[in-house]
Protein backbone atom coordinates (compact mmCIF):
# COMPACT_ATOMS: atom_id res chain seq x y z
CA UNK A 1 0.00 0.00 0.00
CA UNK A 2 1.18 3.56 -0.65
CA UNK A 3 3.00 5.52 2.09
CA UNK A 4 0.55 8.42 2.63
CA UNK A 5 -2.69 6.62 3.20
CA UNK A 6 -6.13 8.04 3.87
CA UNK A 7 -7.65 5.69 6.41
CA UNK A 8 -11.30 5.68 7.40
CA UNK A 9 -11.84 4.38 10.94
CA UNK A 10 -15.52 3.89 11.76
CA UNK A 11 -16.76 3.97 15.35
CA UNK A 12 -13.63 5.88 16.42
CA UNK A 13 -15.46 7.75 19.19
CA UNK A 14 -16.37 4.48 20.92
CA UNK A 15 -14.40 2.43 23.40
CA UNK A 16 -12.03 0.36 21.22
CA UNK A 17 -12.20 2.75 18.26
CA UNK A 18 -10.85 5.68 20.29
CA UNK A 19 -7.79 3.63 21.30
CA UNK A 20 -7.21 2.59 17.68
CA UNK A 21 -7.60 6.17 16.39
CA UNK A 22 -5.14 7.50 19.00
CA UNK A 23 -2.58 4.79 18.19
CA UNK A 24 -2.76 5.36 14.42
CA UNK A 25 -2.75 9.18 14.59
CA UNK A 26 0.31 9.23 16.87
CA UNK A 27 2.26 6.32 15.37
CA UNK A 28 1.69 7.11 11.69
CA UNK A 29 1.95 10.88 11.12
CA UNK A 30 2.14 10.27 7.34
CA UNK A 31 -1.37 8.72 7.35
CA UNK A 32 -4.51 10.82 7.55
CA UNK A 33 -7.07 9.30 9.91
CA UNK A 34 -10.75 10.04 9.30
CA UNK A 35 -12.95 9.06 12.23
CA UNK A 36 -16.55 8.48 11.11
CA UNK A 37 -18.98 8.13 14.00
CA UNK A 38 -22.68 8.70 14.55
CA UNK A 39 -22.07 9.55 18.23
CA UNK A 40 -24.71 7.22 19.61
CA UNK A 41 -24.97 6.86 23.40
CA UNK A 42 -21.67 4.88 23.18
CA UNK A 43 -19.74 7.44 21.12
CA UNK A 44 -18.02 10.21 23.03
CA UNK A 45 -15.51 12.63 21.51
CA UNK A 46 -14.14 13.34 24.98
CA UNK A 47 -12.35 9.98 24.52
CA UNK A 48 -10.15 11.70 21.91
CA UNK A 49 -9.55 15.09 23.46
CA UNK A 50 -5.76 14.52 23.38
CA UNK A 51 -5.87 13.63 19.68
CA UNK A 52 -8.47 15.93 18.13
CA UNK A 53 -6.06 18.80 17.39
CA UNK A 54 -3.53 16.65 15.47
CA UNK A 55 -3.06 17.68 11.82
CA UNK A 56 -3.52 14.15 10.50
CA UNK A 57 -6.92 13.68 12.18
CA UNK A 58 -10.42 14.59 10.97
CA UNK A 59 -13.73 13.80 12.66
CA UNK A 60 -16.81 13.21 10.51
CA UNK A 61 -20.21 12.84 12.09
CA UNK A 62 -22.44 10.48 10.14
CA UNK A 63 -24.51 7.31 10.06
CA UNK A 64 -23.24 4.22 8.19
CA UNK A 65 -26.87 3.11 7.75
CA UNK A 66 -27.40 5.99 5.29
CA UNK A 67 -26.16 4.63 1.93
CA UNK A 68 -26.41 8.02 0.20
CA UNK A 69 -24.10 9.42 2.86
CA UNK A 70 -21.52 6.60 2.73
CA UNK A 71 -21.40 6.69 -1.11
CA UNK A 72 -20.83 10.43 -1.16
CA UNK A 73 -18.25 10.18 1.63
CA UNK A 74 -16.12 7.65 -0.27
CA UNK A 75 -16.29 9.58 -3.53
CA UNK A 76 -15.31 12.86 -1.88
CA UNK A 77 -12.52 11.57 0.42
CA UNK A 78 -11.27 8.63 -1.71
CA UNK A 79 -10.05 6.51 1.22
CA UNK A 80 -7.27 3.94 0.70
CA UNK A 81 -8.35 1.73 3.56
CA UNK A 82 -11.14 1.17 6.08
CA UNK A 83 -10.91 -0.11 9.64
CA UNK A 84 -14.52 -0.81 10.51
CA UNK A 85 -15.44 -0.78 14.19
CA UNK A 86 -18.77 1.09 14.21
CA UNK A 87 -21.42 -1.18 15.68
CA UNK A 88 -24.09 -1.60 18.27
CA UNK A 89 -22.04 -3.64 20.72
CA UNK A 90 -23.97 -4.58 23.87
CA UNK A 91 -25.63 -8.01 24.07
CA UNK A 92 -28.30 -6.97 26.61
CA UNK A 93 -29.44 -4.08 24.39
CA UNK A 94 -29.61 -6.47 21.42
CA UNK A 95 -32.00 -8.68 23.37
CA UNK A 96 -34.30 -5.71 24.03
CA UNK A 97 -34.01 -3.96 20.62
CA UNK A 98 -32.52 -6.19 17.91
CA UNK A 99 -33.47 -3.93 14.96
CA UNK A 100 -30.86 -1.28 15.73
CA UNK A 101 -28.25 -4.09 15.58
CA UNK A 102 -29.55 -5.32 12.24
CA UNK A 103 -29.45 -1.80 10.81
CA UNK A 104 -26.02 -0.70 12.01
CA UNK A 105 -24.12 -3.99 12.11
CA UNK A 106 -25.50 -5.54 8.90
CA UNK A 107 -26.88 -2.77 6.66
CA UNK A 108 -24.19 -0.33 7.81
CA UNK A 109 -21.42 -2.81 6.96
CA UNK A 110 -22.91 -3.51 3.51
CA UNK A 111 -23.17 0.22 2.82
CA UNK A 112 -19.46 0.60 3.56
CA UNK A 113 -18.59 -2.44 1.44
CA UNK A 114 -20.63 -1.06 -1.50
CA UNK A 115 -19.08 2.38 -1.23
CA UNK A 116 -15.57 0.83 -1.04
CA UNK A 117 -16.30 -1.51 -3.97
CA UNK A 118 -17.52 1.35 -6.19
CA UNK A 119 -14.49 3.50 -5.39
CA UNK A 120 -11.81 0.81 -5.47
CA UNK A 121 -13.14 -0.99 -8.52
CA UNK A 122 -11.74 1.93 -10.59
CA UNK A 123 -8.18 1.04 -9.57
CA UNK A 124 -8.75 -2.75 -9.74
CA UNK A 125 -8.51 -3.01 -5.94
CA UNK A 126 -4.76 -2.24 -5.95
CA UNK A 127 -3.27 -1.00 -2.67
CA UNK A 128 -6.51 -0.93 -0.69
CA UNK A 129 -7.86 -2.82 2.34
CA UNK A 130 -11.18 -3.30 4.12
CA UNK A 131 -10.48 -4.44 7.70
CA UNK A 132 -13.53 -5.62 9.64
CA UNK A 133 -13.35 -5.79 13.45
CA UNK A 134 -15.45 -8.58 14.91
CA UNK A 135 -16.04 -10.65 18.00
CA UNK A 136 -15.51 -14.20 19.25
CA UNK A 137 -19.25 -14.32 20.01
CA UNK A 138 -19.88 -15.34 16.38
CA UNK A 139 -18.58 -18.82 17.29
CA UNK A 140 -21.28 -19.43 19.91
CA UNK A 141 -20.70 -20.88 23.34
CA UNK A 142 -18.04 -23.30 24.63
CA UNK A 143 -18.46 -25.93 27.34
CA UNK A 144 -15.87 -26.35 30.07
CA UNK A 145 -13.09 -27.26 27.62
CA UNK A 146 -11.87 -26.24 24.15
CA UNK A 147 -10.99 -22.94 22.50
CA UNK A 148 -12.33 -21.03 19.50
CA UNK A 149 -9.99 -21.24 16.50
CA UNK A 150 -10.32 -19.53 13.12
CA UNK A 151 -11.86 -22.81 11.87
CA UNK A 152 -14.58 -23.01 14.54
CA UNK A 153 -18.02 -23.09 12.90
CA UNK A 154 -20.21 -20.02 13.29
CA UNK A 155 -23.03 -20.49 15.80
CA UNK A 156 -24.15 -17.06 17.02
CA UNK A 157 -26.72 -17.15 19.79
CA UNK A 158 -27.67 -13.55 20.64
CA UNK A 159 -29.04 -10.93 18.23
CA UNK A 160 -25.72 -9.04 18.69
CA UNK A 161 -23.64 -12.12 17.83
CA UNK A 162 -25.92 -12.97 14.88
CA UNK A 163 -25.62 -9.45 13.48
CA UNK A 164 -21.81 -9.58 13.75
CA UNK A 165 -21.73 -13.08 12.18
CA UNK A 166 -23.83 -11.76 9.32
CA UNK A 167 -21.47 -8.84 8.77
CA UNK A 168 -18.44 -11.21 8.81
CA UNK A 169 -20.11 -13.38 6.14
CA UNK A 170 -20.84 -10.32 4.01
CA UNK A 171 -17.25 -9.07 4.24
CA UNK A 172 -16.01 -12.53 3.12
CA UNK A 173 -18.63 -12.64 0.36
CA UNK A 174 -17.48 -9.26 -1.01
CA UNK A 175 -13.88 -10.49 -0.89
CA UNK A 176 -14.68 -13.68 -2.81
CA UNK A 177 -17.22 -12.24 -5.24
CA UNK A 178 -15.78 -8.84 -6.10
CA UNK A 179 -12.16 -9.26 -5.06
CA UNK A 180 -12.16 -6.55 -2.36
CA UNK A 181 -9.00 -7.14 -0.29
CA UNK A 182 -10.52 -7.79 3.14
CA UNK A 183 -9.32 -9.09 6.45
CA UNK A 184 -11.28 -9.91 9.63
CA UNK A 185 -10.27 -10.27 13.26
CA UNK A 186 -12.43 -11.80 15.99
CA UNK A 187 -11.55 -10.69 19.49
CA UNK A 188 -12.52 -11.71 23.01
CA UNK A 189 -13.98 -9.37 25.68
CA UNK A 190 -12.07 -6.10 26.06
CA UNK A 191 -11.63 -3.92 29.15
CA UNK A 192 -9.86 -0.63 29.83
CA UNK A 193 -10.37 3.14 29.96
CA UNK A 194 -13.34 4.75 28.13
CA UNK A 195 -15.62 1.69 28.08
CA UNK A 196 -19.26 2.66 28.53
CA UNK A 197 -20.37 1.58 32.03
CA UNK A 198 -22.96 -0.93 30.85
CA UNK A 199 -20.46 -3.79 30.26
CA UNK A 200 -19.46 -5.96 33.22
CA UNK A 201 -16.13 -4.40 34.27
CA UNK A 202 -16.91 -0.66 34.05
CA UNK A 203 -20.45 -1.21 35.39
CA UNK A 204 -19.05 -3.01 38.43
CA UNK A 205 -16.38 -0.34 39.02
CA UNK A 206 -18.94 2.47 38.71
CA UNK A 207 -21.42 0.75 41.01
CA UNK A 208 -18.80 -0.01 43.66
CA UNK A 209 -17.75 3.63 43.53
CA UNK A 210 -21.37 4.73 44.05
CA UNK A 211 -22.23 2.04 46.61
CA UNK A 212 -24.85 0.54 44.31
CA UNK A 213 -25.79 -3.17 43.93
CA UNK A 214 -23.46 -5.23 41.68
CA UNK A 215 -25.74 -7.31 39.43
CA UNK A 216 -24.32 -10.77 38.69
CA UNK A 217 -26.41 -12.76 36.19
CA UNK A 218 -27.47 -16.27 37.23
CA UNK A 219 -24.87 -17.89 39.47
CA UNK A 220 -21.96 -15.89 38.05
CA UNK A 221 -20.43 -19.09 36.65
CA UNK A 222 -20.17 -17.89 33.03
CA UNK A 223 -16.63 -17.43 31.75
CA UNK A 224 -15.12 -14.73 29.54
CA UNK A 225 -11.56 -14.30 28.19
CA UNK A 226 -10.51 -10.70 28.99
CA UNK A 227 -8.07 -8.62 26.91
CA UNK A 228 -6.77 -5.12 27.66
CA UNK A 229 -8.00 -2.68 25.03
CA UNK A 230 -4.50 -1.41 24.17
CA UNK A 231 -3.42 -4.98 23.43
CA UNK A 232 -6.38 -5.26 21.05
CA UNK A 233 -5.35 -1.97 19.41
CA UNK A 234 -1.77 -3.27 18.93
CA UNK A 235 -3.14 -6.46 17.37
CA UNK A 236 -5.31 -4.36 15.02
CA UNK A 237 -2.20 -2.38 14.01
CA UNK A 238 -0.39 -5.63 13.13
CA UNK A 239 -3.30 -7.22 11.28
CA UNK A 240 -3.82 -3.99 9.30
CA UNK A 241 -0.17 -3.83 8.23
CA UNK A 242 0.82 -7.50 8.02
CA UNK A 243 -2.39 -9.54 7.83
CA UNK A 244 -3.12 -11.37 4.59
CA UNK A 245 -6.28 -10.33 2.69
CA UNK A 246 -8.82 -13.16 2.79
CA UNK A 247 -7.58 -14.30 6.21
CA UNK A 248 -9.14 -14.23 9.66
CA UNK A 249 -7.21 -13.72 12.90
CA UNK A 250 -8.49 -14.58 16.37
CA UNK A 251 -7.33 -12.24 19.15
CA UNK A 252 -7.63 -13.15 22.84
CA UNK A 253 -6.07 -12.66 26.23
CA UNK A 254 -5.66 -16.31 27.30
CA UNK A 255 -7.11 -14.89 30.47
CA UNK A 256 -10.32 -16.67 31.48
CA UNK A 257 -12.36 -15.53 34.46
CA UNK A 258 -15.63 -16.69 35.97
CA UNK A 259 -17.81 -13.58 36.28
CA UNK A 260 -18.21 -13.96 40.04
CA UNK A 261 -14.45 -14.29 40.59
CA UNK A 262 -13.80 -11.23 38.48
CA UNK A 263 -16.41 -9.18 40.34
CA UNK A 264 -14.90 -10.28 43.67
CA UNK A 265 -11.42 -9.28 42.46
CA UNK A 266 -12.70 -5.82 41.49
CA UNK A 267 -14.33 -5.54 44.94
CA UNK A 268 -11.16 -6.39 46.83
CA UNK A 269 -8.94 -4.04 44.77
CA UNK A 270 -11.44 -1.21 45.14
CA UNK A 271 -11.83 -1.70 48.90
CA UNK A 272 -8.09 -1.00 49.17
CA UNK A 273 -8.04 1.88 46.70
CA UNK A 274 -11.05 3.57 48.32
CA UNK A 275 -9.84 2.81 51.87
CA UNK A 276 -13.01 0.91 52.71
CA UNK A 277 -13.11 -2.03 55.14
CA UNK A 278 -12.28 -5.30 53.36
CA UNK A 279 -15.49 -7.03 52.24
CA UNK A 280 -17.61 -3.89 52.05
CA UNK A 281 -17.76 -3.82 48.23
CA UNK A 282 -18.41 -7.58 48.01
CA UNK A 283 -21.47 -7.07 50.22
CA UNK A 284 -23.01 -5.19 47.24
CA UNK A 285 -22.96 -8.33 45.04
CA UNK A 286 -26.53 -9.18 44.03
CA UNK A 287 -27.38 -12.30 42.04
CA UNK A 288 -30.07 -11.39 39.51
CA UNK A 289 -32.15 -13.22 36.89
CA UNK A 290 -29.94 -14.74 34.19
CA UNK A 291 -29.60 -13.19 30.72
CA UNK A 292 -31.79 -15.11 28.23
CA UNK A 293 -29.63 -17.46 26.11
CA UNK A 294 -26.58 -16.56 28.21
CA UNK A 295 -23.47 -18.09 26.56
CA UNK A 296 -21.57 -20.22 29.08
CA UNK A 297 -17.98 -19.68 28.05
CA UNK A 298 -15.87 -17.85 25.47
CA UNK A 299 -12.14 -18.51 25.08
CA UNK A 300 -9.82 -17.83 22.18
CA UNK A 301 -6.95 -19.80 20.69
CA UNK A 302 -4.72 -16.93 19.56
CA UNK A 303 -1.86 -19.10 18.29
CA UNK A 304 -2.26 -17.99 14.65
CA UNK A 305 -1.73 -14.29 15.39
CA UNK A 306 1.07 -15.16 17.86
CA UNK A 307 2.90 -17.25 15.26
CA UNK A 308 2.19 -15.43 12.00
CA UNK A 309 2.22 -11.82 13.17
CA UNK A 310 4.28 -12.15 16.40
CA UNK A 311 1.59 -10.50 18.51
CA UNK A 312 1.32 -10.90 22.28
CA UNK A 313 -0.43 -8.87 24.96
CA UNK A 314 2.05 -6.41 26.51
CA UNK A 315 1.17 -6.30 30.22
CA UNK A 316 -0.26 -8.52 32.92
CA UNK A 317 -3.95 -8.70 33.86
CA UNK A 318 -3.55 -7.48 37.44
CA UNK A 319 -1.53 -4.44 36.34
CA UNK A 320 -4.03 -3.55 33.58
CA UNK A 321 -7.11 -4.00 35.75
CA UNK A 322 -5.52 -1.69 38.35
CA UNK A 323 -4.81 0.87 35.59
CA UNK A 324 -8.42 0.57 34.46
CA UNK A 325 -9.82 1.11 37.97
CA UNK A 326 -7.47 4.08 38.49
CA UNK A 327 -8.69 5.60 35.23
CA UNK A 328 -12.36 5.36 36.27
CA UNK A 329 -11.58 6.72 39.75
CA UNK A 330 -9.76 9.73 38.35
CA UNK A 331 -12.25 10.46 35.54
CA UNK A 332 -15.33 11.15 37.59
CA UNK A 333 -16.63 13.83 35.23
CA UNK A 334 -16.41 11.44 32.23
CA UNK A 335 -18.47 8.89 34.17
CA UNK A 336 -21.01 11.50 35.25
CA UNK A 337 -21.36 12.82 31.71
CA UNK A 338 -21.85 9.44 30.06
CA UNK A 339 -24.30 8.24 32.67
CA UNK A 340 -26.34 11.46 32.43
CA UNK A 341 -26.05 11.72 28.62
CA UNK A 342 -24.74 15.30 28.92
CA UNK A 343 -21.82 14.65 26.54
CA UNK A 344 -24.28 14.10 23.71
CA UNK A 345 -26.08 17.40 24.24
CA UNK A 346 -22.72 19.18 24.18
CA UNK A 347 -21.48 17.55 21.00
CA UNK A 348 -24.78 18.03 19.21
CA UNK A 349 -24.13 21.77 19.49
CA UNK A 350 -20.49 21.44 18.34
CA UNK A 351 -20.84 19.24 15.30
CA UNK A 352 -23.35 19.14 12.51
CA UNK A 353 -23.70 16.45 9.85
CA UNK A 354 -20.25 16.73 8.13
P1 LIG B 1 -18.79 0.85 21.41
O1 LIG B 1 -20.24 0.55 21.57
O2 LIG B 1 -18.03 1.40 22.57
O3 LIG B 1 -18.57 1.88 20.21
C1 LIG B 1 -19.26 1.77 18.98
C2 LIG B 1 -19.08 3.09 18.24
O4 LIG B 1 -19.78 2.97 16.99
C3 LIG B 1 -19.68 4.31 18.97
O5 LIG B 1 -18.76 5.39 18.95
C4 LIG B 1 -20.93 4.62 18.19
O6 LIG B 1 -21.27 6.02 18.22
C5 LIG B 1 -20.54 4.17 16.78
N1 LIG B 1 -21.73 3.84 15.96
C6 LIG B 1 -22.77 3.05 16.35
N2 LIG B 1 -23.69 3.02 15.35
C7 LIG B 1 -23.20 3.78 14.33
C8 LIG B 1 -23.69 4.11 13.04
N3 LIG B 1 -24.87 3.66 12.61
N4 LIG B 1 -22.92 4.89 12.25
C9 LIG B 1 -21.72 5.35 12.68
N5 LIG B 1 -21.23 5.10 13.90
C10 LIG B 1 -21.95 4.30 14.72
O7 LIG B 1 -18.15 -0.50 20.88
P2 LIG B 1 -16.72 -1.16 21.17
O8 LIG B 1 -16.83 -1.98 22.39
O9 LIG B 1 -15.68 -0.12 21.06
O10 LIG B 1 -16.62 -2.16 19.94
C11 LIG B 1 -16.07 -1.72 18.70
C12 LIG B 1 -16.09 -2.88 17.71
O11 LIG B 1 -15.34 -3.98 18.24
C13 LIG B 1 -17.49 -3.41 17.43
O12 LIG B 1 -17.56 -3.73 16.06
C14 LIG B 1 -17.57 -4.67 18.30
O13 LIG B 1 -18.45 -5.60 17.72
C15 LIG B 1 -16.14 -5.14 18.27
N6 LIG B 1 -15.72 -5.92 19.45
C16 LIG B 1 -15.92 -5.43 20.72
C17 LIG B 1 -15.48 -6.16 21.83
C18 LIG B 1 -15.64 -5.65 23.24
O14 LIG B 1 -15.33 -6.38 24.18
N7 LIG B 1 -16.09 -4.42 23.45
C19 LIG B 1 -14.84 -7.39 21.62
C20 LIG B 1 -14.66 -7.86 20.30
C21 LIG B 1 -15.09 -7.09 19.23
P1 LIG C 1 -20.70 -8.09 29.01
O1 LIG C 1 -19.67 -7.17 29.59
O2 LIG C 1 -22.06 -7.56 28.71
O3 LIG C 1 -20.03 -8.75 27.72
P2 LIG C 1 -20.57 -10.00 26.79
O4 LIG C 1 -21.95 -10.32 27.14
O5 LIG C 1 -20.44 -9.44 25.43
O6 LIG C 1 -19.61 -11.12 27.07
O7 LIG C 1 -20.87 -9.32 30.00
C1 LIG C 1 -19.76 -10.10 30.41
C2 LIG C 1 -20.28 -11.22 31.28
O8 LIG C 1 -20.80 -10.66 32.51
C3 LIG C 1 -21.45 -11.99 30.67
O9 LIG C 1 -21.34 -13.36 31.04
C4 LIG C 1 -22.68 -11.37 31.30
C5 LIG C 1 -22.19 -10.97 32.68
N1 LIG C 1 -22.81 -9.77 33.27
C6 LIG C 1 -23.29 -9.81 34.59
O10 LIG C 1 -23.25 -10.85 35.28
N2 LIG C 1 -23.82 -8.67 35.10
C7 LIG C 1 -23.91 -7.51 34.40
O11 LIG C 1 -24.44 -6.48 34.93
C8 LIG C 1 -23.41 -7.48 33.06
C9 LIG C 1 -23.51 -6.24 32.21
C10 LIG C 1 -22.87 -8.64 32.54
PDB file of C-alpha atoms in Angstrom, residues 59-161:
ATOM      1  CA  UNK A  59     -13.732  13.803  12.655  1.00  0.00           C
ATOM      2  CA  UNK A  60     -16.806  13.215  10.506  1.00  0.00           C
ATOM      3  CA  UNK A  61     -20.211  12.840  12.090  1.00  0.00           C
ATOM      4  CA  UNK A  62     -22.441  10.479  10.136  1.00  0.00           C
ATOM      5  CA  UNK A  63     -24.506   7.309  10.060  1.00  0.00           C
ATOM      6  CA  UNK A  64     -23.241   4.222   8.187  1.00  0.00           C
ATOM      7  CA  UNK A  65     -26.871   3.113   7.752  1.00  0.00           C
ATOM      8  CA  UNK A  66     -27.397   5.991   5.294  1.00  0.00           C
ATOM      9  CA  UNK A  67     -26.160   4.629   1.927  1.00  0.00           C
ATOM     10  CA  UNK A  68     -26.409   8.021   0.204  1.00  0.00           C
ATOM     11  CA  UNK A  69     -24.098   9.423   2.858  1.00  0.00           C
ATOM     12  CA  UNK A  70     -21.524   6.600   2.726  1.00  0.00           C
ATOM     13  CA  UNK A  71     -21.398   6.686  -1.113  1.00  0.00           C
ATOM     14  CA  UNK A  72     -20.833  10.429  -1.159  1.00  0.00           C
ATOM     15  CA  UNK A  73     -18.255  10.176   1.632  1.00  0.00           C
ATOM     16  CA  UNK A  74     -16.116   7.649  -0.269  1.00  0.00           C
ATOM     17  CA  UNK A  75     -16.287   9.582  -3.534  1.00  0.00           C
ATOM     18  CA  UNK A  76     -15.312  12.862  -1.879  1.00  0.00           C
ATOM     19  CA  UNK A  77     -12.522  11.575   0.420  1.00  0.00           C
ATOM     20  CA  UNK A  78     -11.267   8.634  -1.708  1.00  0.00           C
ATOM     21  CA  UNK A  79     -10.048   6.510   1.216  1.00  0.00           C
ATOM     22  CA  UNK A  80      -7.268   3.941   0.697  1.00  0.00           C
ATOM     23  CA  UNK A  81      -8.348   1.734   3.565  1.00  0.00           C
ATOM     24  CA  UNK A  82     -11.143   1.172   6.078  1.00  0.00           C
ATOM     25  CA  UNK A  83     -10.907  -0.112   9.643  1.00  0.00           C
ATOM     26  CA  UNK A  84     -14.522  -0.808  10.509  1.00  0.00           C
ATOM     27  CA  UNK A  85     -15.442  -0.782  14.188  1.00  0.00           C
ATOM     28  CA  UNK A  86     -18.774   1.091  14.214  1.00  0.00           C
ATOM     29  CA  UNK A  87     -21.420  -1.178  15.677  1.00  0.00           C
ATOM     30  CA  UNK A  88     -24.092  -1.601  18.265  1.00  0.00           C
ATOM     31  CA  UNK A  89     -22.037  -3.640  20.721  1.00  0.00           C
ATOM     32  CA  UNK A  90     -23.973  -4.578  23.866  1.00  0.00           C
ATOM     33  CA  UNK A  91     -25.630  -8.008  24.068  1.00  0.00           C
ATOM     34  CA  UNK A  92     -28.303  -6.966  26.612  1.00  0.00           C
ATOM     35  CA  UNK A  93     -29.439  -4.083  24.394  1.00  0.00           C
ATOM     36  CA  UNK A  94     -29.605  -6.473  21.419  1.00  0.00           C
ATOM     37  CA  UNK A  95     -32.000  -8.682  23.371  1.00  0.00           C
ATOM     38  CA  UNK A  96     -34.299  -5.709  24.031  1.00  0.00           C
ATOM     39  CA  UNK A  97     -34.007  -3.956  20.620  1.00  0.00           C
ATOM     40  CA  UNK A  98     -32.522  -6.188  17.915  1.00  0.00           C
ATOM     41  CA  UNK A  99     -33.474  -3.926  14.959  1.00  0.00           C
ATOM     42  CA  UNK A 100     -30.858  -1.279  15.729  1.00  0.00           C
ATOM     43  CA  UNK A 101     -28.251  -4.086  15.584  1.00  0.00           C
ATOM     44  CA  UNK A 102     -29.547  -5.319  12.239  1.00  0.00           C
ATOM     45  CA  UNK A 103     -29.454  -1.799  10.813  1.00  0.00           C
ATOM     46  CA  UNK A 104     -26.018  -0.704  12.013  1.00  0.00           C
ATOM     47  CA  UNK A 105     -24.123  -3.991  12.107  1.00  0.00           C
ATOM     48  CA  UNK A 106     -25.499  -5.535   8.902  1.00  0.00           C
ATOM     49  CA  UNK A 107     -26.884  -2.774   6.660  1.00  0.00           C
ATOM     50  CA  UNK A 108     -24.193  -0.334   7.811  1.00  0.00           C
ATOM     51  CA  UNK A 109     -21.424  -2.813   6.960  1.00  0.00           C
ATOM     52  CA  UNK A 110     -22.908  -3.513   3.515  1.00  0.00           C
ATOM     53  CA  UNK A 111     -23.170   0.218   2.821  1.00  0.00           C
ATOM     54  CA  UNK A 112     -19.457   0.602   3.561  1.00  0.00           C
ATOM     55  CA  UNK A 113     -18.593  -2.439   1.437  1.00  0.00           C
ATOM     56  CA  UNK A 114     -20.632  -1.065  -1.500  1.00  0.00           C
ATOM     57  CA  UNK A 115     -19.079   2.382  -1.233  1.00  0.00           C
ATOM     58  CA  UNK A 116     -15.575   0.835  -1.039  1.00  0.00           C
ATOM     59  CA  UNK A 117     -16.300  -1.505  -3.968  1.00  0.00           C
ATOM     60  CA  UNK A 118     -17.520   1.348  -6.193  1.00  0.00           C
ATOM     61  CA  UNK A 119     -14.488   3.500  -5.392  1.00  0.00           C
ATOM     62  CA  UNK A 120     -11.807   0.806  -5.467  1.00  0.00           C
ATOM     63  CA  UNK A 121     -13.137  -0.987  -8.525  1.00  0.00           C
ATOM     64  CA  UNK A 122     -11.735   1.926 -10.592  1.00  0.00           C
ATOM     65  CA  UNK A 123      -8.184   1.038  -9.567  1.00  0.00           C
ATOM     66  CA  UNK A 124      -8.750  -2.750  -9.740  1.00  0.00           C
ATOM     67  CA  UNK A 125      -8.511  -3.010  -5.943  1.00  0.00           C
ATOM     68  CA  UNK A 126      -4.763  -2.236  -5.948  1.00  0.00           C
ATOM     69  CA  UNK A 127      -3.271  -1.002  -2.669  1.00  0.00           C
ATOM     70  CA  UNK A 128      -6.510  -0.925  -0.690  1.00  0.00           C
ATOM     71  CA  UNK A 129      -7.862  -2.816   2.337  1.00  0.00           C
ATOM     72  CA  UNK A 130     -11.183  -3.303   4.122  1.00  0.00           C
ATOM     73  CA  UNK A 131     -10.480  -4.440   7.698  1.00  0.00           C
ATOM     74  CA  UNK A 132     -13.532  -5.623   9.640  1.00  0.00           C
ATOM     75  CA  UNK A 133     -13.350  -5.789  13.449  1.00  0.00           C
ATOM     76  CA  UNK A 134     -15.448  -8.577  14.911  1.00  0.00           C
ATOM     77  CA  UNK A 135     -16.044 -10.646  18.003  1.00  0.00           C
ATOM     78  CA  UNK A 136     -15.508 -14.196  19.246  1.00  0.00           C
ATOM     79  CA  UNK A 137     -19.247 -14.321  20.014  1.00  0.00           C
ATOM     80  CA  UNK A 138     -19.883 -15.342  16.382  1.00  0.00           C
ATOM     81  CA  UNK A 139     -18.580 -18.822  17.291  1.00  0.00           C
ATOM     82  CA  UNK A 140     -21.285 -19.430  19.909  1.00  0.00           C
ATOM     83  CA  UNK A 141     -20.700 -20.885  23.342  1.00  0.00           C
ATOM     84  CA  UNK A 142     -18.041 -23.299  24.634  1.00  0.00           C
ATOM     85  CA  UNK A 143     -18.461 -25.927  27.341  1.00  0.00           C
ATOM     86  CA  UNK A 144     -15.870 -26.348  30.067  1.00  0.00           C
ATOM     87  CA  UNK A 145     -13.088 -27.258  27.617  1.00  0.00           C
ATOM     88  CA  UNK A 146     -11.865 -26.236  24.153  1.00  0.00           C
ATOM     89  CA  UNK A 147     -10.990 -22.940  22.501  1.00  0.00           C
ATOM     90  CA  UNK A 148     -12.333 -21.025  19.496  1.00  0.00           C
ATOM     91  CA  UNK A 149      -9.990 -21.244  16.498  1.00  0.00           C
ATOM     92  CA  UNK A 150     -10.319 -19.529  13.123  1.00  0.00           C
ATOM     93  CA  UNK A 151     -11.856 -22.807  11.871  1.00  0.00           C
ATOM     94  CA  UNK A 152     -14.583 -23.008  14.539  1.00  0.00           C
ATOM     95  CA  UNK A 153     -18.022 -23.095  12.905  1.00  0.00           C
ATOM     96  CA  UNK A 154     -20.212 -20.020  13.286  1.00  0.00           C
ATOM     97  CA  UNK A 155     -23.033 -20.492  15.799  1.00  0.00           C
ATOM     98  CA  UNK A 156     -24.152 -17.060  17.019  1.00  0.00           C
ATOM     99  CA  UNK A 157     -26.720 -17.153  19.788  1.00  0.00           C
ATOM    100  CA  UNK A 158     -27.667 -13.553  20.635  1.00  0.00           C
ATOM    101  CA  UNK A 159     -29.035 -10.927  18.234  1.00  0.00           C
ATOM    102  CA  UNK A 160     -25.718  -9.036  18.685  1.00  0.00           C
ATOM    103  CA  UNK A 161     -23.645 -12.122  17.828  1.00  0.00           C
TER     104      UNK A 161
END
